Coordinates of C-alpha atoms and ligand atoms in Angstrom, one line a residue:
X1 CA -22.7 12.5 -17.2
X2 CA -21.7 9.1 -18.4
X3 CA -22.9 5.6 -17.3
X4 CA -20.3 3.3 -15.7
X5 CA -20.3 0.1 -13.7
X6 CA -20.5 1.3 -10.1
X7 CA -17.9 -1.1 -8.6
X8 CA -17.5 -4.2 -10.7
X9 CA -19.8 -6.7 -12.4
X10 CA -19.7 -8.8 -9.2
X11 CA -21.7 -6.3 -7.2
X12 CA -25.4 -6.8 -7.9
X13 CA -28.5 -5.5 -6.3
X14 CA -31.4 -7.9 -6.7
X15 CA -29.5 -9.7 -9.4
X16 CA -28.7 -6.6 -11.4
X17 CA -25.2 -5.3 -11.8
X18 CA -24.9 -1.8 -10.1
X19 CA -24.3 1.0 -12.5
X20 CA -24.1 4.7 -11.9
X21 CA -23.4 7.9 -13.8
X22 CA -20.3 10.0 -13.2
X23 CA -19.8 13.6 -14.1
X24 CA -17.0 14.2 -16.6
X25 CA -15.8 17.6 -17.8
X26 CA -17.5 18.7 -21.0
X27 CA -14.9 18.6 -23.9
X28 CA -14.7 17.9 -27.6
X29 CA -14.3 14.2 -28.2
X30 CA -12.9 12.3 -31.1
X31 CA -13.5 8.5 -31.6
X32 CA -11.8 6.5 -28.8
X33 CA -13.3 8.3 -26.9
X34 CA -10.4 10.6 -27.0
X35 CA -10.4 13.9 -25.1
X36 CA -7.7 16.5 -24.4
X37 CA -6.1 14.6 -21.5
X38 CA -7.4 11.0 -21.8
X39 CA -7.2 9.0 -24.9
X40 CA -8.7 5.5 -25.2
X41 CA -6.8 3.3 -27.6
X42 CA -8.4 0.0 -27.9
X43 CA -5.6 -2.2 -29.2
X44 CA -5.2 -5.7 -28.0
X45 CA -1.5 -6.8 -28.2
X46 CA -2.3 -10.4 -27.5
X47 CA -4.6 -10.9 -30.5
X48 CA -3.2 -8.0 -32.5
X49 CA -6.7 -6.6 -32.8
X50 CA -7.8 -3.0 -32.9
X51 CA -11.4 -2.7 -31.6
X52 CA -13.7 -0.4 -33.4
X53 CA -14.5 2.8 -31.5
X54 CA -17.9 4.6 -31.6
X55 CA -18.0 7.4 -34.1
X56 CA -21.3 9.0 -33.4
X57 CA -22.9 10.8 -30.5
X58 CA -19.6 10.7 -28.6
X59 CA -20.7 13.3 -26.1
X60 CA -24.0 11.5 -25.3
X61 CA -24.5 8.9 -22.8
X62 CA -25.8 6.3 -25.2
X63 CA -25.6 3.5 -22.7
X64 CA -27.9 5.0 -20.1
X65 CA -30.8 2.7 -19.2
X66 CA -29.4 -0.3 -21.1
X67 CA -29.5 -3.7 -19.4
X68 CA -26.1 -3.9 -17.5
X69 CA -25.8 -7.5 -18.6
X70 CA -25.6 -6.3 -22.2
X71 CA -23.0 -3.7 -21.3
X72 CA -20.6 -6.2 -19.8
X73 CA -19.9 -7.8 -23.2
X74 CA -19.8 -4.6 -25.2
X75 CA -16.3 -3.3 -26.0
X76 CA -17.6 0.1 -26.9
X77 CA -19.1 0.4 -23.4
X78 CA -15.8 -0.8 -22.0
X79 CA -14.2 2.2 -23.8
X80 CA -16.7 4.6 -22.3
X81 CA -16.3 3.0 -18.9
X82 CA -12.5 3.6 -18.7
X83 CA -12.7 7.0 -20.3
X84 CA -15.4 8.2 -17.8
X85 CA -13.6 6.9 -14.7
X86 CA -10.1 8.1 -15.7
X87 CA -11.5 11.6 -16.7
X88 CA -13.6 12.0 -13.6
X89 CA -10.6 11.0 -11.4
X90 CA -8.3 13.5 -13.1
X91 CA -11.1 16.1 -12.6
X92 CA -11.3 15.3 -8.9
X93 CA -7.6 15.8 -8.5
X94 CA -7.6 19.1 -10.4
X95 CA -10.6 20.3 -8.4
X96 CA -9.0 19.4 -5.0
X97 CA -5.6 20.9 -6.0
X98 CA -7.1 24.0 -7.6
X99 CA -5.0 23.7 -10.8
X100 CA -4.3 21.5 -13.8
X101 CA -2.3 18.4 -13.1
X102 CA 0.1 17.4 -15.8
X103 CA 1.0 13.7 -16.4
X104 CA 4.4 12.5 -15.3
X105 CA 5.7 12.3 -18.9
X106 CA 6.6 15.5 -20.6
X107 CA 7.3 14.8 -24.3
X108 CA 4.7 15.4 -25.8
X109 CA 2.8 14.7 -22.7
X110 CA -0.8 15.9 -22.6
X111 CA -2.7 12.7 -23.2
X112 CA -2.6 9.6 -21.1
X113 CA -3.4 6.5 -23.3
X114 CA -5.9 4.1 -21.8
X115 CA -6.0 0.6 -23.2
X116 CA -9.1 -1.3 -22.0
X117 CA -8.2 -4.7 -23.7
X118 CA -4.4 -4.5 -23.6
X119 CA -3.6 -8.1 -23.2
X120 CA -5.0 -11.5 -22.2
X121 CA -3.5 -11.5 -18.8
X122 CA -4.8 -11.1 -15.2
X123 CA -3.0 -7.8 -14.7
X124 CA -3.6 -4.0 -15.0
X125 CA -1.0 -1.3 -14.5
X126 CA 0.2 2.2 -15.1
X127 CA 3.3 2.6 -17.3
X128 CA 5.2 5.9 -17.3
X129 CA 7.3 4.8 -20.3
X130 CA 4.3 3.8 -22.4
X131 CA 2.4 6.9 -21.1
X132 CA -0.5 4.5 -20.6
X133 CA -2.9 2.6 -18.3
X134 CA -3.1 -0.9 -19.5
X135 CA -6.0 -3.2 -18.5
X136 CA -5.9 -7.0 -19.1
X137 CA -8.7 -9.6 -19.4
X138 CA -8.6 -13.3 -18.7
X139 CA -10.7 -16.4 -18.4
X140 CA -12.5 -16.6 -15.1
X141 CA -13.2 -19.6 -12.9
X142 CA -16.5 -20.3 -14.7
X143 CA -15.1 -20.0 -18.2
X144 CA -16.4 -16.5 -18.8
X145 CA -14.1 -13.6 -19.8
X146 CA -13.3 -11.3 -16.9
X147 CA -12.4 -7.7 -17.8
X148 CA -10.3 -5.6 -15.4
X149 CA -11.5 -2.5 -17.4
X150 CA -15.0 -3.0 -15.9
X151 CA -13.8 -2.6 -12.3
X152 CA -14.0 1.0 -11.0
X153 CA -11.7 0.3 -8.1
X154 CA -9.0 -1.1 -10.4
X155 CA -9.4 1.8 -12.9
X156 CA -9.3 4.5 -10.2
X157 CA -6.4 2.8 -8.5
X158 CA -4.3 2.8 -11.6
X159 CA -5.2 6.4 -12.5
X160 CA -4.2 7.4 -9.0
X161 CA -0.8 5.8 -9.5
X162 CA -0.4 7.9 -12.7
X163 CA -1.4 11.1 -10.8
X164 CA 0.8 10.6 -7.8
X165 CA 3.6 9.8 -10.2
X166 CA 3.0 13.2 -11.9
X167 CA 2.9 15.1 -8.6
X168 CA 5.6 13.3 -6.8
X169 CA 7.8 11.5 -9.3
X170 CA 10.4 10.6 -6.7
X171 CA 8.0 8.3 -4.8
X172 CA 9.0 5.4 -7.0
X173 CA 12.7 5.5 -6.0
X174 CA 13.9 2.9 -3.5
X175 CA 13.7 4.9 -0.3
X176 CA 11.7 2.9 2.2
X177 CA 9.0 0.2 2.5
X178 CA 6.6 2.9 3.8
X179 CA 7.0 5.1 0.7
X180 CA 6.2 2.2 -1.5
X181 CA 3.3 1.3 0.8
X182 CA 2.1 4.8 0.5
X183 CA 1.8 4.6 -3.3
X184 CA -0.4 1.5 -3.0
X185 CA -2.3 2.5 0.1
X186 CA -3.1 6.0 -1.3
X187 CA -4.2 4.5 -4.7
X188 CA -6.5 2.1 -2.8
X189 CA -7.9 4.9 -0.5
X190 CA -8.7 7.1 -3.5
X191 CA -10.4 4.2 -5.2
X192 CA -12.4 3.2 -2.2
X193 CA -13.5 6.7 -1.2
X194 CA -14.5 7.4 -4.9
X195 CA -16.7 4.4 -4.8
X196 CA -18.3 5.3 -1.5
X197 CA -19.0 8.8 -3.0
X198 CA -21.3 7.0 -5.4
X199 CA -24.8 6.9 -3.6
X200 CA -25.7 3.6 -5.4
X201 CA -22.8 1.9 -3.8
X202 CA -23.6 3.1 -0.3
X203 CA -27.3 2.3 -0.8
X204 CA -26.2 -1.2 -1.4
X205 CA -23.8 -1.1 1.6
X206 CA -26.5 -0.2 4.0
X207 CA -29.1 -2.6 2.6
X208 CA -28.2 -5.2 5.1
X209 CA -27.5 -3.0 8.2
X210 CA -28.7 -5.0 11.2
X211 CA -29.7 -8.0 9.1
X212 CA -28.3 -11.5 9.7
X213 CA -27.3 -13.8 6.9
X214 CA -30.3 -15.1 5.1
X215 CA -32.6 -12.4 6.3
X216 CA -34.2 -10.2 3.7
X217 CA -32.5 -6.9 2.7
X218 CA -33.9 -3.6 3.8
X219 CA -36.2 -2.0 1.4
X220 CA -35.4 1.5 0.1
X221 CA -37.6 3.5 2.5
X222 CA -37.3 1.6 5.7
X223 CA -36.0 3.8 8.4
X224 CA -32.8 2.8 10.2
X225 CA -32.7 2.8 14.0
X226 CA -30.0 4.8 15.9
X227 CA -28.1 1.8 17.3
X228 CA -27.2 0.7 13.8
X229 CA -25.6 4.0 12.9
X230 CA -22.8 4.0 15.4
X231 CA -19.3 3.7 13.9
X232 CA -18.7 0.0 14.8
X233 CA -22.0 -1.1 13.2
X234 CA -21.4 1.0 10.0
X235 CA -18.0 -0.6 9.7
X236 CA -19.0 -4.1 10.6
X237 CA -22.3 -4.2 8.7
X238 CA -22.0 -1.8 5.8
X239 CA -18.3 -1.8 4.9
X240 CA -17.8 -5.5 5.5
X241 CA -20.7 -6.3 3.2
X242 CA -19.4 -4.1 0.5
X243 CA -16.0 -5.6 0.9
X244 CA -17.4 -9.1 0.6
X245 CA -19.4 -8.3 -2.5
X246 CA -16.5 -6.8 -4.5
X247 CA -16.1 -9.2 -7.3
X248 CA -13.9 -12.2 -6.3
X249 CA -13.4 -12.9 -10.0
X250 CA -11.1 -9.9 -10.2
X251 CA -8.9 -11.1 -7.3
X252 CA -6.2 -12.4 -9.7
X253 CA -5.7 -8.8 -10.9
X254 CA -5.7 -6.9 -7.6
X255 CA -5.3 -9.6 -5.0
X256 CA -8.0 -9.4 -2.3
X257 CA -9.4 -5.9 -2.6
X258 CA -7.9 -3.5 -0.2
X259 CA -11.3 -2.8 1.3
X260 CA -11.7 -6.5 2.2
X261 CA -8.3 -6.7 3.9
X262 CA -8.3 -3.2 5.6
X263 CA -11.8 -3.3 7.0
X264 CA -10.8 -6.3 9.1
X265 CA -8.0 -4.5 10.8
X266 CA -9.2 -3.3 14.2
X267 CA -7.4 -0.2 15.3
X268 CA -4.1 -1.1 16.9
X269 CA -0.5 0.2 16.8
X270 CA 0.8 -3.4 16.7
X271 CA 0.6 -4.0 12.9
X272 CA 3.4 -1.6 12.0
X273 CA 6.0 -3.6 13.7
X274 CA 4.9 -7.0 12.4
X275 CA 7.1 -8.8 9.8
X276 CA 4.2 -9.4 7.4
X277 CA 3.5 -5.6 7.3
X278 CA 7.1 -4.9 6.1
X279 CA 5.8 -5.7 2.7
X280 CA 4.4 -2.7 0.7
X281 CA 1.0 -4.0 -0.1
X282 CA 0.4 -5.2 3.4
X283 CA 1.7 -2.0 4.9
X284 CA -0.5 0.0 2.6
X285 CA -3.5 -1.7 4.2
X286 CA -2.7 0.0 7.5
X287 CA -3.0 3.4 5.8
X288 CA -6.3 2.4 4.2
X289 CA -7.6 1.0 7.5
X290 CA -6.8 4.3 9.3
X291 CA -8.7 6.2 6.7
X292 CA -11.7 3.9 6.8
X293 CA -11.8 4.3 10.6
X294 CA -11.9 8.1 10.1
X295 CA -14.6 7.7 7.5
X296 CA -17.0 5.7 9.8
X297 CA -16.3 8.1 12.7
X298 CA -17.2 11.2 10.7
X299 CA -20.1 9.5 8.9
X300 CA -21.7 8.5 12.2
X301 CA -21.1 11.9 13.8
X302 CA -22.9 13.5 10.9
X303 CA -25.8 11.2 11.3
X304 CA -26.0 11.4 15.1
X305 CA -24.9 14.9 16.2
X306 CA -24.4 15.0 20.0
X307 CA -26.8 17.9 20.3
X308 CA -29.8 16.0 19.0
X309 CA -31.7 13.0 20.2
X310 CA -32.2 11.0 17.1
X311 CA -34.0 7.6 17.2
X312 CA -34.1 6.6 13.6
X313 CA -33.2 8.0 10.2
X314 CA -34.4 8.0 6.6
X315 CA -32.0 5.8 4.6
X316 CA -31.6 8.5 1.9
X317 CA -30.2 10.8 4.6
X318 CA -27.8 8.1 5.7
X319 CA -26.6 7.5 2.1
X320 CA -26.2 11.2 1.4
X321 CA -24.2 11.9 4.5
X322 CA -21.9 8.9 3.8
X323 CA -21.3 10.0 0.2
X324 CA -20.5 13.5 1.3
X325 CA -18.1 12.3 4.0
X326 CA -16.3 10.2 1.4
X327 CA -16.1 13.1 -1.0
X328 CA -14.7 15.4 1.6
X329 CA -12.1 13.0 2.8
X330 CA -11.1 12.4 -0.7
X331 CA -10.5 16.1 -1.4
X332 CA -8.6 16.3 1.8
X333 CA -6.2 13.5 1.1
X334 CA -5.6 14.6 -2.5
X335 CA -4.9 18.2 -1.5
X336 CA -2.4 16.9 1.1
X337 CA -0.1 15.7 -1.7
X338 CA 1.0 19.3 -2.2
X339 CA 2.1 19.5 1.5
X340 CA 3.9 16.2 1.4
X341 CA 7.7 16.1 1.1
X342 CA 9.1 15.6 -2.4
X343 CA 11.1 12.5 -1.4
X344 CA 11.0 9.8 1.2
X345 CA 7.4 10.0 2.3
X346 CA 6.4 8.3 5.6
X347 CA 2.8 7.9 6.8
X348 CA 3.6 10.3 9.6
X349 CA 4.6 12.9 7.0
X350 CA 1.4 12.4 5.2
X351 CA -0.6 12.9 8.4
X352 CA 1.0 16.3 9.1
X353 CA 0.5 17.2 5.4
X354 CA -3.2 16.4 5.5
X355 CA -3.7 18.2 8.8
X356 CA -1.8 21.3 7.6
X357 CA -3.4 21.6 4.1
X358 CA -6.9 21.3 5.6
X359 CA -6.2 23.8 8.3
X360 CA -5.1 26.3 5.7
X361 CA -8.6 26.2 4.1
X362 CA -10.7 25.5 7.2
X363 CA -9.0 27.0 10.2
X364 CA -11.5 25.8 12.8
X365 CA -12.0 22.1 11.8
X366 CA -15.7 22.6 11.2
X367 CA -18.7 20.9 12.6
X368 CA -17.7 17.3 11.8
X369 CA -14.1 17.5 13.1
X370 CA -12.5 15.8 10.2
X371 CA -9.0 16.6 11.4
X372 CA -9.6 15.4 14.9
X373 CA -11.1 12.1 13.7
X374 CA -8.4 11.6 11.1
X375 CA -5.6 12.2 13.6
X376 CA -7.2 10.0 16.3
X377 CA -7.7 7.2 13.7
X378 CA -4.1 7.3 12.5
X379 CA -2.9 7.4 16.1
X380 CA -5.0 4.4 16.9
X381 CA -2.9 2.6 14.2
X382 CA 0.3 3.9 15.7
X383 CA 0.9 6.7 13.2
X384 CA 1.4 10.1 14.9
X385 CA 2.0 13.3 12.9
X386 CA 5.6 13.8 11.8
X387 CA 5.6 17.4 13.0
X388 CA 6.0 17.7 16.8
X389 CA 3.6 20.7 17.1
X390 CA 0.6 20.4 19.4
X391 CA -1.9 20.3 16.5
X392 CA 0.4 18.1 14.3
X393 CA 0.7 20.9 11.6
X394 CA 4.0 21.6 9.9
X395 CA 6.0 24.3 11.5
X396 CA 6.3 27.8 10.1
X397 CA 9.8 28.8 8.9
X398 CA 11.8 29.9 11.9
X399 CA 14.5 31.9 10.1
X400 CA 14.0 35.2 8.4
X401 CA 14.0 34.9 4.6
X402 CA 15.0 37.7 2.2
X403 CA 12.7 38.6 -0.6
X404 CA 14.3 41.9 -1.9
X405 CA 16.3 40.2 -4.6
X406 CA 13.5 38.4 -6.3
X407 CA 10.4 39.6 -8.2
X408 CA 7.2 38.7 -6.5
X409 CA 5.3 37.8 -9.7
X410 CA 8.1 35.6 -10.9
X411 CA 8.0 33.5 -7.8
X412 CA 4.5 32.3 -8.8
X413 CA 5.5 30.9 -12.2
X414 CA 9.2 31.1 -13.1
X415 CA 11.6 28.3 -12.0
X416 CA 14.6 30.5 -12.6
X417 CA 13.2 33.2 -10.3
X418 CA 12.4 30.6 -7.7
X419 CA 15.9 29.2 -8.0
X420 CA 17.3 32.7 -7.4
X421 CA 15.1 32.9 -4.2
X422 CA 16.4 29.6 -3.0
X423 CA 20.0 30.6 -3.9
X424 CA 19.7 33.8 -1.8
X425 CA 18.1 32.0 1.1
X426 CA 20.1 28.8 0.9
X427 CA 21.4 29.0 4.5
X428 CA 18.1 30.1 6.1
X429 CA 16.4 27.2 4.3
X430 CA 19.0 24.8 5.6
X431 CA 20.1 23.6 2.2
X432 CA 23.2 21.6 1.7
X433 CA 25.7 23.9 0.0
X434 CA 27.5 21.0 -1.7
X435 CA 24.5 19.3 -3.2
X436 CA 23.3 19.9 -6.7
X437 CA 20.0 21.7 -6.4
X438 CA 17.2 22.4 -9.0
X439 CA 13.7 23.6 -9.1
X440 CA 11.4 20.8 -10.4
X441 CA 8.1 22.6 -10.5
X442 CA 6.3 25.9 -9.7
X443 CA 2.6 25.5 -9.5
X444 CA 0.2 28.3 -8.7
X445 CA -3.2 27.1 -7.4
X446 CA -6.5 28.5 -6.4
X447 CA -8.2 26.3 -3.8
X448 CA -11.8 26.6 -2.9
X449 CA -12.9 25.6 0.7
X450 CA -16.0 23.8 1.7
X451 CA -17.6 27.1 2.7
X452 CA -16.6 28.8 -0.6
X453 CA -13.6 30.7 0.7
X454 CA -10.7 31.0 -1.8
X455 CA -7.1 30.4 -1.0
X456 CA -4.3 31.3 -3.5
X457 CA -1.1 29.5 -3.1
X458 CA 2.0 28.5 -5.0
X459 CA 3.6 25.1 -4.5
X460 CA 7.3 24.9 -5.3
X461 CA 9.2 21.6 -5.4
X462 CA 13.0 21.5 -5.5
X463 CA 15.3 18.5 -5.4
X464 CA 18.9 17.9 -4.4
X465 CA 21.5 15.3 -5.2
X466 CA 24.9 14.7 -3.7
X467 CA 27.3 12.0 -4.8
X468 CA 29.6 10.4 -2.3
X469 CA 31.7 7.4 -1.8
X470 CA 31.0 4.8 0.8
X471 CA 33.9 6.0 3.0
X472 CA 32.8 9.6 2.7
X473 CA 29.3 9.0 4.1
X474 CA 30.3 9.5 7.7
X475 CA 31.4 13.0 6.8
X476 CA 27.8 13.8 5.8
X477 CA 26.4 12.3 9.0
X478 CA 25.2 9.2 7.2
X479 CA 25.9 5.6 8.4
X480 CA 27.7 3.4 5.9
X481 CA 26.1 -0.1 5.7
X482 CA 28.8 -2.4 7.1
X483 CA 29.2 -4.5 3.9
X484 CA 29.3 -1.6 1.5
X485 CA 32.8 -1.2 0.0
X486 CA 34.5 2.1 0.8
X487 CA 34.8 2.9 -2.9
X488 CA 31.1 2.3 -3.7
X489 CA 29.4 5.3 -5.2
X490 CA 26.3 6.5 -3.5
X491 CA 23.8 9.2 -4.6
X492 CA 22.1 10.9 -1.7
X493 CA 18.8 12.5 -2.5
X494 CA 17.1 15.4 -0.8
X495 CA 14.4 17.9 -1.5
X496 CA 11.7 20.1 -0.3
X497 CA 8.4 21.8 -0.9
X498 CA 7.8 25.5 -0.4
X499 CA 4.3 26.7 0.0
X500 CA 3.9 30.4 -0.8
X501 CA 0.8 32.5 0.2
X502 CA -0.9 34.9 -2.2
X503 CA 1.7 37.6 -1.3
X504 CA 4.6 35.3 -2.4
X505 CA 5.8 34.7 1.2
X506 CA 6.9 31.3 2.3
X507 CA 4.3 29.9 4.8
X508 CA 5.7 26.3 4.9
X509 CA 9.0 24.7 4.0
X510 CA 8.6 20.9 4.1
X511 CA 12.0 19.5 3.6
X512 CA 13.9 16.3 3.7
X513 CA 17.5 17.3 3.0
X514 CA 20.5 15.2 1.8
X515 CA 21.8 15.3 5.3
X516 CA 18.5 14.5 6.9
X517 CA 18.6 12.3 9.9
X518 CA 16.6 9.8 7.8
X519 CA 19.3 9.5 5.2
X520 CA 21.0 6.6 6.9
X521 CA 17.9 4.6 6.8
X522 CA 17.3 5.5 3.1
X523 CA 20.9 4.4 2.2
X524 CA 20.5 1.2 4.1
X525 CA 17.2 0.4 2.3
X526 CA 18.6 1.3 -1.2
X527 CA 21.7 -0.8 -0.5
X528 CA 19.6 -3.9 0.4
X529 CA 17.6 -3.3 -2.7
X530 CA 20.7 -3.0 -4.8
X531 CA 22.1 -6.3 -3.4
X532 CA 18.8 -8.1 -4.0
X533 CA 18.6 -6.9 -7.5
X534 CA 22.2 -8.0 -8.2
X535 CA 21.5 -11.5 -7.0
X536 CA 18.2 -11.9 -8.8
X537 CA 17.6 -9.2 -11.4
X538 CA 14.0 -8.6 -12.0
X539 CA 12.8 -9.2 -15.5
X540 CA 11.5 -5.7 -15.8
X541 CA 14.4 -3.4 -16.6
X542 CA 12.4 -0.2 -16.7
X543 CA 10.5 2.1 -14.5
X544 CA 7.1 0.9 -15.5
X545 CA 8.2 -2.6 -14.4
X546 CA 7.8 -1.2 -10.9
X547 CA 4.0 -1.0 -11.3
X548 CA 3.6 -4.1 -13.5
X549 CA 5.7 -6.3 -11.3
X550 CA 4.1 -5.0 -8.2
X551 CA 0.6 -5.9 -9.3
X552 CA 1.6 -9.3 -10.4
X553 CA 3.3 -9.8 -7.1
X554 CA 0.1 -8.7 -5.4
X555 CA -1.9 -11.3 -7.2
X556 CA 0.5 -14.1 -6.3
X557 CA 0.5 -13.1 -2.6
X558 CA 3.3 -11.8 -0.4
X559 CA 6.6 -12.2 -2.2
X560 CA 9.6 -9.9 -1.8
X561 CA 9.0 -6.8 -3.7
X562 CA 11.3 -4.9 -5.9
X563 CA 10.9 -1.4 -7.0
X564 CA 13.0 1.3 -8.7
Ligands
ZN1 ZN1 -1.1 -0.4 -7.3

């Protein structure tokens, strides 16, 4: 367990910055701290300074019980803070997915570098090229130095970008506004739910339940009456308060925290069509808002089960149930990534993915009806499952597949064996025969359900590419943008995910082929993006520019966004 700042130095309870301790996997550490997957490198490119790292008692929590005000100015605490939060986020993903999660870079790719004082700039971002998370610092409104490496929501947000990039590298290609919005909304959702899973944060959140401005906060043991524990009150009082307290000083880095913006969106399907929500960050807020809605619905249901007449509750129970709800939802949405299409993700796809992956482990939706609440919350924001089945789950394969030409064991680990399987079943899987096809990953996993049941699965990701000229698009069922020259070369992308059960049989095939009905929209979006880029090339010429530029844009407010 290592001490970290619970949210950011702006969140104080009775004048003291909230800290908490997070569990990190035990491992051998070298000075940095540097572990086998996360390596803190404290080099400041602005001042050309290498900060000294701790050399002793690396595995001990030497900062436990120290006055938080002292921690804020201590670079060695900053090093521990980023190490602990990045490591615990990676561990959370690996636990949810039931396997190791490699980083998106391969050569030689085991360790993500984390730079807590990277530059004197109000920015923080993930860079695939630099294989790093970079956190800036800057002078705040009152002249003090503000460190982005002390904000758990910024650290977890950036770590999540790195993890989603590792699991679904194609989500950074220019495919649609919603895919870009997903990267942001998902990173925010993981950060917010991780923070809610810290009991200290929720204790702070409920400290003003039912209190008006200026009234004293609740004391720790004061029971909470039933009428304050309904979803609307939990959202309006507890989450609003937390959102307000998130340090404003860090707004130049992250813009208004997603929690602050999203918690204000009352459920409505109208946002999706509005012009301002055609911008990735704004659209990502809809995704977060739908999840927050599900969070308060489940939290309240756990507190006030219909079968019992409850009049008031012990606050510790309220906090524990909230933290458990956040942790469960977090596992649910992370696991869903495996069931999400490998390219061109829409919110509707993600909803079917989360419903399906949860149903695999918990067939009956359990006591608290997470799936029912999640679906209702997304639908209240106008997002219905992509799959047209009654329960919103992905459909099982409808055509017979042949298994007699592949070796069962190889399908669980060998990309060439998997490719052979795809080759033999190309027609049944509906793959385009002209497209170039390759297997990107084969990932065996062992998932553990809430009730301890074990599910063994293999997740296979394949990709397809097909090059065509503008005037050939029609032949592939794709609309050519009217101003695209006939000789223009277009690359059509497709791909899919195969989920295999423990016997090596395909249970789901979640695909989005090169001739998908969504291809016209993808080409139109990429074409617009290409034209914009030609007129005003962005100063970042590389992939990592996508994330760096994005976050700067976020701080400046709604500006047209560019991503490759
Ligand atoms: Zn981001």
